[in-house]
N, C-alpha and C. Protein backbone atom coordinates (compact mmCIF):
# COMPACT_ATOMS: atom_id res chain seq x y z
N MET A 1 58.28 76.54 59.71
CA MET A 1 59.69 76.86 59.77
C MET A 1 60.29 76.20 61.01
N GLU A 2 61.39 75.55 60.84
CA GLU A 2 62.09 74.90 61.94
C GLU A 2 63.21 75.81 62.42
N MET A 3 63.36 75.91 63.74
CA MET A 3 64.46 76.67 64.34
C MET A 3 65.01 75.86 65.50
N LYS A 4 66.32 75.85 65.62
CA LYS A 4 66.96 75.12 66.71
C LYS A 4 67.90 76.06 67.44
N LEU A 5 67.76 76.12 68.74
CA LEU A 5 68.71 76.85 69.56
C LEU A 5 69.90 75.93 69.78
N GLU A 6 71.08 76.33 69.34
CA GLU A 6 72.23 75.45 69.44
C GLU A 6 73.43 76.04 70.17
N LEU A 7 73.43 77.36 70.43
CA LEU A 7 74.58 77.95 71.10
C LEU A 7 74.13 79.16 71.92
N VAL A 8 74.50 79.17 73.20
CA VAL A 8 74.17 80.28 74.09
C VAL A 8 75.47 80.87 74.63
N PRO A 9 75.77 82.14 74.33
CA PRO A 9 76.99 82.76 74.87
C PRO A 9 76.82 83.10 76.35
N ILE A 10 77.88 82.82 77.11
CA ILE A 10 77.89 83.07 78.55
C ILE A 10 79.08 83.99 78.85
N PRO A 11 78.83 85.19 79.38
CA PRO A 11 79.94 86.10 79.67
C PRO A 11 80.69 85.71 80.95
N VAL A 12 82.01 85.62 80.87
CA VAL A 12 82.84 85.26 82.01
C VAL A 12 84.06 86.17 82.08
N THR A 13 84.67 86.27 83.27
CA THR A 13 85.86 87.11 83.42
C THR A 13 87.15 86.36 83.11
N ASP A 14 87.19 85.08 83.45
CA ASP A 14 88.40 84.28 83.28
C ASP A 14 88.01 83.02 82.52
N VAL A 15 88.39 82.96 81.25
CA VAL A 15 87.97 81.87 80.37
C VAL A 15 88.49 80.52 80.86
N ASP A 16 89.74 80.46 81.27
CA ASP A 16 90.31 79.19 81.72
C ASP A 16 89.63 78.69 83.00
N ARG A 17 89.36 79.59 83.93
CA ARG A 17 88.66 79.21 85.16
C ARG A 17 87.26 78.72 84.84
N ALA A 18 86.56 79.43 83.97
CA ALA A 18 85.19 79.03 83.60
C ALA A 18 85.20 77.70 82.85
N LYS A 19 86.16 77.52 81.96
CA LYS A 19 86.25 76.25 81.22
C LYS A 19 86.47 75.09 82.19
N ALA A 20 87.35 75.27 83.15
CA ALA A 20 87.61 74.22 84.14
C ALA A 20 86.35 73.94 84.97
N PHE A 21 85.63 74.99 85.35
CA PHE A 21 84.41 74.79 86.12
C PHE A 21 83.40 73.96 85.33
N TYR A 22 83.13 74.37 84.09
CA TYR A 22 82.11 73.70 83.30
C TYR A 22 82.52 72.28 82.90
N THR A 23 83.81 72.04 82.64
CA THR A 23 84.22 70.69 82.23
C THR A 23 84.49 69.79 83.45
N ASP A 24 85.34 70.25 84.36
CA ASP A 24 85.76 69.41 85.49
C ASP A 24 84.68 69.26 86.56
N GLN A 25 83.94 70.32 86.82
CA GLN A 25 82.97 70.27 87.91
C GLN A 25 81.55 69.96 87.45
N VAL A 26 81.11 70.57 86.35
CA VAL A 26 79.74 70.36 85.91
C VAL A 26 79.64 69.18 84.94
N GLY A 27 80.73 68.84 84.26
CA GLY A 27 80.74 67.67 83.40
C GLY A 27 80.44 67.93 81.93
N PHE A 28 80.49 69.20 81.51
CA PHE A 28 80.30 69.51 80.09
C PHE A 28 81.49 69.00 79.29
N THR A 29 81.29 68.77 78.01
CA THR A 29 82.35 68.37 77.10
C THR A 29 82.91 69.62 76.41
N ALA A 30 84.22 69.72 76.35
CA ALA A 30 84.86 70.82 75.61
C ALA A 30 84.94 70.42 74.15
N ASP A 31 84.15 71.07 73.31
CA ASP A 31 84.09 70.75 71.89
C ASP A 31 85.10 71.54 71.07
N LEU A 32 85.42 72.74 71.53
CA LEU A 32 86.25 73.64 70.73
C LEU A 32 86.92 74.65 71.66
N ASP A 33 88.17 74.95 71.40
CA ASP A 33 88.89 76.01 72.10
C ASP A 33 89.87 76.60 71.10
N GLU A 34 89.48 77.71 70.49
CA GLU A 34 90.28 78.32 69.44
C GLU A 34 90.57 79.79 69.76
N ARG A 35 91.79 80.21 69.47
CA ARG A 35 92.20 81.61 69.61
C ARG A 35 92.48 82.19 68.22
N PHE A 36 92.05 83.41 68.06
CA PHE A 36 92.33 84.14 66.84
C PHE A 36 92.93 85.48 67.26
N GLY A 37 94.20 85.46 67.56
CA GLY A 37 94.87 86.65 68.08
C GLY A 37 94.57 86.82 69.56
N GLU A 38 94.91 88.00 70.08
CA GLU A 38 94.72 88.29 71.50
C GLU A 38 93.30 88.73 71.84
N SER A 39 92.55 89.18 70.82
CA SER A 39 91.25 89.78 71.11
C SER A 39 90.06 88.86 70.85
N PHE A 40 90.31 87.59 70.46
CA PHE A 40 89.19 86.69 70.22
C PHE A 40 89.56 85.26 70.56
N ARG A 41 88.78 84.68 71.44
CA ARG A 41 88.91 83.26 71.81
C ARG A 41 87.51 82.71 71.98
N VAL A 42 87.27 81.55 71.44
CA VAL A 42 85.97 80.91 71.57
C VAL A 42 86.15 79.50 72.14
N VAL A 43 85.39 79.21 73.19
CA VAL A 43 85.37 77.89 73.81
C VAL A 43 83.93 77.42 73.79
N GLN A 44 83.69 76.31 73.11
CA GLN A 44 82.33 75.76 73.05
C GLN A 44 82.26 74.53 73.94
N LEU A 45 81.24 74.51 74.81
CA LEU A 45 81.07 73.45 75.80
C LEU A 45 79.64 72.91 75.70
N THR A 46 79.49 71.59 75.80
CA THR A 46 78.17 70.98 75.65
C THR A 46 77.84 70.10 76.85
N PRO A 47 76.65 70.32 77.44
CA PRO A 47 76.21 69.42 78.52
C PRO A 47 75.99 68.01 77.96
N PRO A 48 76.25 66.98 78.77
CA PRO A 48 76.06 65.61 78.30
C PRO A 48 74.62 65.40 77.81
N GLY A 49 74.47 64.87 76.60
CA GLY A 49 73.16 64.58 76.05
C GLY A 49 72.42 65.75 75.45
N SER A 50 73.02 66.92 75.44
CA SER A 50 72.33 68.12 74.96
C SER A 50 72.61 68.41 73.49
N ALA A 51 71.63 68.95 72.80
CA ALA A 51 71.82 69.42 71.42
C ALA A 51 72.24 70.89 71.40
N CYS A 52 72.21 71.54 72.56
CA CYS A 52 72.58 72.95 72.66
C CYS A 52 73.86 73.08 73.48
N SER A 53 74.75 73.94 73.04
CA SER A 53 76.02 74.18 73.71
C SER A 53 76.04 75.59 74.28
N ILE A 54 77.04 75.85 75.14
CA ILE A 54 77.32 77.20 75.57
C ILE A 54 78.65 77.60 74.96
N CYS A 55 78.89 78.90 74.94
CA CYS A 55 80.12 79.44 74.38
C CYS A 55 80.65 80.48 75.36
N ILE A 56 81.89 80.32 75.76
CA ILE A 56 82.57 81.32 76.58
C ILE A 56 83.79 81.78 75.80
N GLY A 57 84.38 82.88 76.20
CA GLY A 57 85.58 83.31 75.51
C GLY A 57 85.88 84.78 75.67
N VAL A 58 86.65 85.29 74.73
CA VAL A 58 87.07 86.68 74.69
C VAL A 58 86.58 87.26 73.36
N GLY A 59 85.97 88.44 73.42
CA GLY A 59 85.51 89.09 72.21
C GLY A 59 84.23 88.51 71.65
N ILE A 60 83.48 87.81 72.47
CA ILE A 60 82.26 87.14 71.98
C ILE A 60 81.01 87.97 72.26
N VAL A 61 80.83 88.37 73.51
CA VAL A 61 79.67 89.19 73.89
C VAL A 61 80.14 90.35 74.75
N GLU A 62 79.33 91.38 74.80
CA GLU A 62 79.67 92.55 75.60
C GLU A 62 78.86 92.65 76.89
N THR A 63 78.03 91.66 77.16
CA THR A 63 77.26 91.67 78.41
C THR A 63 78.19 91.38 79.58
N PRO A 64 77.87 91.92 80.76
CA PRO A 64 78.77 91.73 81.89
C PRO A 64 78.77 90.29 82.42
N PRO A 65 79.94 89.83 82.86
CA PRO A 65 80.01 88.50 83.47
C PRO A 65 79.01 88.38 84.63
N GLY A 66 78.36 87.23 84.68
CA GLY A 66 77.38 86.99 85.74
C GLY A 66 75.98 87.44 85.39
N SER A 67 75.78 87.99 84.21
CA SER A 67 74.47 88.55 83.86
C SER A 67 73.49 87.53 83.27
N VAL A 68 73.97 86.34 82.94
CA VAL A 68 73.05 85.31 82.42
C VAL A 68 72.45 84.57 83.60
N GLN A 69 71.15 84.55 83.66
CA GLN A 69 70.46 83.98 84.82
C GLN A 69 69.40 82.98 84.39
N GLY A 70 69.29 81.90 85.15
CA GLY A 70 68.18 80.97 85.02
C GLY A 70 68.23 79.99 83.86
N LEU A 71 69.41 79.68 83.35
CA LEU A 71 69.48 78.64 82.32
C LEU A 71 69.11 77.30 82.95
N HIS A 72 68.36 76.49 82.23
CA HIS A 72 67.87 75.22 82.77
C HIS A 72 68.59 74.03 82.14
N LEU A 73 68.99 73.12 82.99
CA LEU A 73 69.51 71.82 82.58
C LEU A 73 68.48 70.79 83.03
N VAL A 74 67.77 70.20 82.09
CA VAL A 74 66.72 69.24 82.42
C VAL A 74 67.38 67.87 82.62
N VAL A 75 67.09 67.26 83.77
CA VAL A 75 67.70 65.99 84.14
C VAL A 75 66.61 64.96 84.47
N PRO A 76 66.90 63.67 84.26
CA PRO A 76 65.89 62.66 84.57
C PRO A 76 65.76 62.37 86.06
N ASP A 77 66.85 62.58 86.83
CA ASP A 77 66.85 62.31 88.27
C ASP A 77 67.60 63.44 88.96
N ILE A 78 66.85 64.37 89.49
CA ILE A 78 67.48 65.58 90.06
C ILE A 78 68.32 65.27 91.30
N HIS A 79 67.91 64.29 92.08
CA HIS A 79 68.69 63.97 93.29
C HIS A 79 70.05 63.38 92.91
N SER A 80 70.06 62.53 91.90
CA SER A 80 71.32 61.96 91.42
C SER A 80 72.20 63.03 90.78
N ALA A 81 71.61 63.90 89.97
CA ALA A 81 72.37 64.97 89.32
C ALA A 81 72.96 65.92 90.36
N ARG A 82 72.16 66.27 91.37
CA ARG A 82 72.63 67.15 92.43
C ARG A 82 73.79 66.51 93.19
N ALA A 83 73.63 65.22 93.54
CA ALA A 83 74.68 64.51 94.27
C ALA A 83 75.97 64.47 93.46
N ASP A 84 75.86 64.25 92.15
CA ASP A 84 77.04 64.22 91.29
C ASP A 84 77.75 65.58 91.29
N LEU A 85 76.99 66.65 91.16
CA LEU A 85 77.60 67.99 91.18
C LEU A 85 78.26 68.28 92.53
N LEU A 86 77.61 67.88 93.62
CA LEU A 86 78.20 68.10 94.94
C LEU A 86 79.54 67.37 95.08
N THR A 87 79.61 66.13 94.57
CA THR A 87 80.88 65.39 94.67
C THR A 87 81.96 66.03 93.81
N ARG A 88 81.56 66.80 92.80
CA ARG A 88 82.52 67.49 91.94
C ARG A 88 82.88 68.88 92.48
N GLY A 89 82.33 69.25 93.64
CA GLY A 89 82.67 70.51 94.27
C GLY A 89 81.79 71.69 93.89
N VAL A 90 80.66 71.44 93.24
CA VAL A 90 79.74 72.52 92.88
C VAL A 90 78.79 72.76 94.05
N GLU A 91 78.61 74.02 94.42
CA GLU A 91 77.63 74.36 95.46
C GLU A 91 76.25 74.40 94.82
N VAL A 92 75.40 73.45 95.21
CA VAL A 92 74.06 73.32 94.64
C VAL A 92 73.04 73.42 95.76
N SER A 93 71.98 74.14 95.51
CA SER A 93 70.93 74.28 96.52
C SER A 93 70.26 72.94 96.78
N GLU A 94 69.50 72.89 97.85
CA GLU A 94 68.64 71.73 98.10
C GLU A 94 67.61 71.65 96.98
N VAL A 95 67.05 70.47 96.78
CA VAL A 95 66.01 70.29 95.78
C VAL A 95 64.72 70.92 96.29
N GLN A 96 64.09 71.69 95.41
CA GLN A 96 62.80 72.32 95.73
C GLN A 96 61.74 71.75 94.81
N ASP A 97 60.66 71.25 95.38
CA ASP A 97 59.56 70.72 94.60
C ASP A 97 58.50 71.80 94.44
N MET A 98 58.13 72.06 93.20
CA MET A 98 57.10 73.04 92.89
C MET A 98 55.86 72.29 92.43
N SER A 99 54.76 72.54 93.10
CA SER A 99 53.54 71.86 92.69
C SER A 99 52.34 72.76 92.98
N ALA A 100 51.27 72.43 92.32
CA ALA A 100 49.99 73.12 92.51
C ALA A 100 48.91 72.04 92.48
N PRO A 101 47.79 72.28 93.13
CA PRO A 101 46.73 71.28 93.16
C PRO A 101 46.36 70.82 91.75
N GLY A 102 46.36 69.50 91.56
CA GLY A 102 45.99 68.92 90.28
C GLY A 102 47.08 68.96 89.22
N LYS A 103 48.24 69.50 89.57
CA LYS A 103 49.34 69.61 88.61
C LYS A 103 50.49 68.70 89.05
N PRO A 104 51.25 68.16 88.09
CA PRO A 104 52.40 67.33 88.47
C PRO A 104 53.52 68.18 89.07
N THR A 105 54.33 67.55 89.89
CA THR A 105 55.43 68.24 90.56
C THR A 105 56.62 68.40 89.62
N VAL A 106 57.21 69.59 89.64
CA VAL A 106 58.45 69.88 88.93
C VAL A 106 59.48 70.24 90.00
N SER A 107 60.67 69.65 89.90
CA SER A 107 61.69 69.86 90.93
C SER A 107 62.86 70.66 90.37
N TYR A 108 63.44 71.48 91.26
CA TYR A 108 64.56 72.35 90.88
C TYR A 108 65.67 72.31 91.93
N ALA A 109 66.89 72.53 91.47
CA ALA A 109 68.05 72.79 92.33
C ALA A 109 68.90 73.80 91.57
N TYR A 110 69.53 74.71 92.29
CA TYR A 110 70.19 75.84 91.64
C TYR A 110 71.68 75.90 91.97
N PHE A 111 72.46 76.39 91.00
CA PHE A 111 73.89 76.64 91.23
C PHE A 111 74.34 77.80 90.35
N LYS A 112 75.53 78.32 90.64
CA LYS A 112 76.11 79.42 89.87
C LYS A 112 77.53 79.07 89.46
N ASP A 113 77.96 79.65 88.34
CA ASP A 113 79.36 79.50 87.94
C ASP A 113 80.20 80.50 88.73
N PRO A 114 81.52 80.48 88.59
CA PRO A 114 82.37 81.38 89.38
C PRO A 114 82.08 82.87 89.18
N ASP A 115 81.45 83.25 88.05
CA ASP A 115 81.12 84.65 87.82
C ASP A 115 79.72 85.04 88.28
N GLY A 116 78.92 84.05 88.67
CA GLY A 116 77.56 84.34 89.12
C GLY A 116 76.47 84.09 88.09
N ASN A 117 76.84 83.58 86.90
CA ASN A 117 75.81 83.16 85.95
C ASN A 117 75.06 82.01 86.60
N SER A 118 73.73 82.03 86.58
CA SER A 118 72.98 81.04 87.34
C SER A 118 72.33 79.99 86.46
N TRP A 119 72.23 78.81 87.04
CA TRP A 119 71.69 77.63 86.39
C TRP A 119 70.67 76.96 87.29
N ALA A 120 69.73 76.27 86.68
CA ALA A 120 68.76 75.47 87.41
C ALA A 120 68.78 74.06 86.86
N LEU A 121 68.93 73.09 87.75
CA LEU A 121 68.65 71.71 87.38
C LEU A 121 67.13 71.61 87.45
N GLN A 122 66.51 70.96 86.50
CA GLN A 122 65.05 70.82 86.49
C GLN A 122 64.70 69.38 86.17
N GLN A 123 63.84 68.80 87.01
CA GLN A 123 63.28 67.49 86.71
C GLN A 123 61.81 67.65 86.44
N LEU A 124 61.42 67.28 85.24
CA LEU A 124 60.02 67.36 84.83
C LEU A 124 59.31 66.06 85.22
N PRO A 125 57.99 66.11 85.34
CA PRO A 125 57.26 64.88 85.64
C PRO A 125 57.43 63.87 84.52
N SER A 126 57.43 62.59 84.88
CA SER A 126 57.58 61.57 83.84
C SER A 126 56.25 61.22 83.19
């Protein structure tokens, strides 16, 4: 059986602020922004090169804003990705290399959206 993860809902307090953060600062593409009355709005955003999108909006999930933690964005060059985010005004941690004897190094850098939902840039060994 084949299964594909294609959409992850992210709870936010201010949809327009979050949309601007993810598109203008992080570089996601805005695929959809639809309103269905006052109680439902869906905004679908996709990271460049990703088959999976995130969804923010109104009336989508009941989890509290900031409660999504540790989503990973896998990048080919973490130093370049981090530098790009910094130039766009995103506060990103220093790169941390995780390694163990005999194992390849995996690198991480972390950031949060305006509500505190957290993300990790991850560079896997080539």
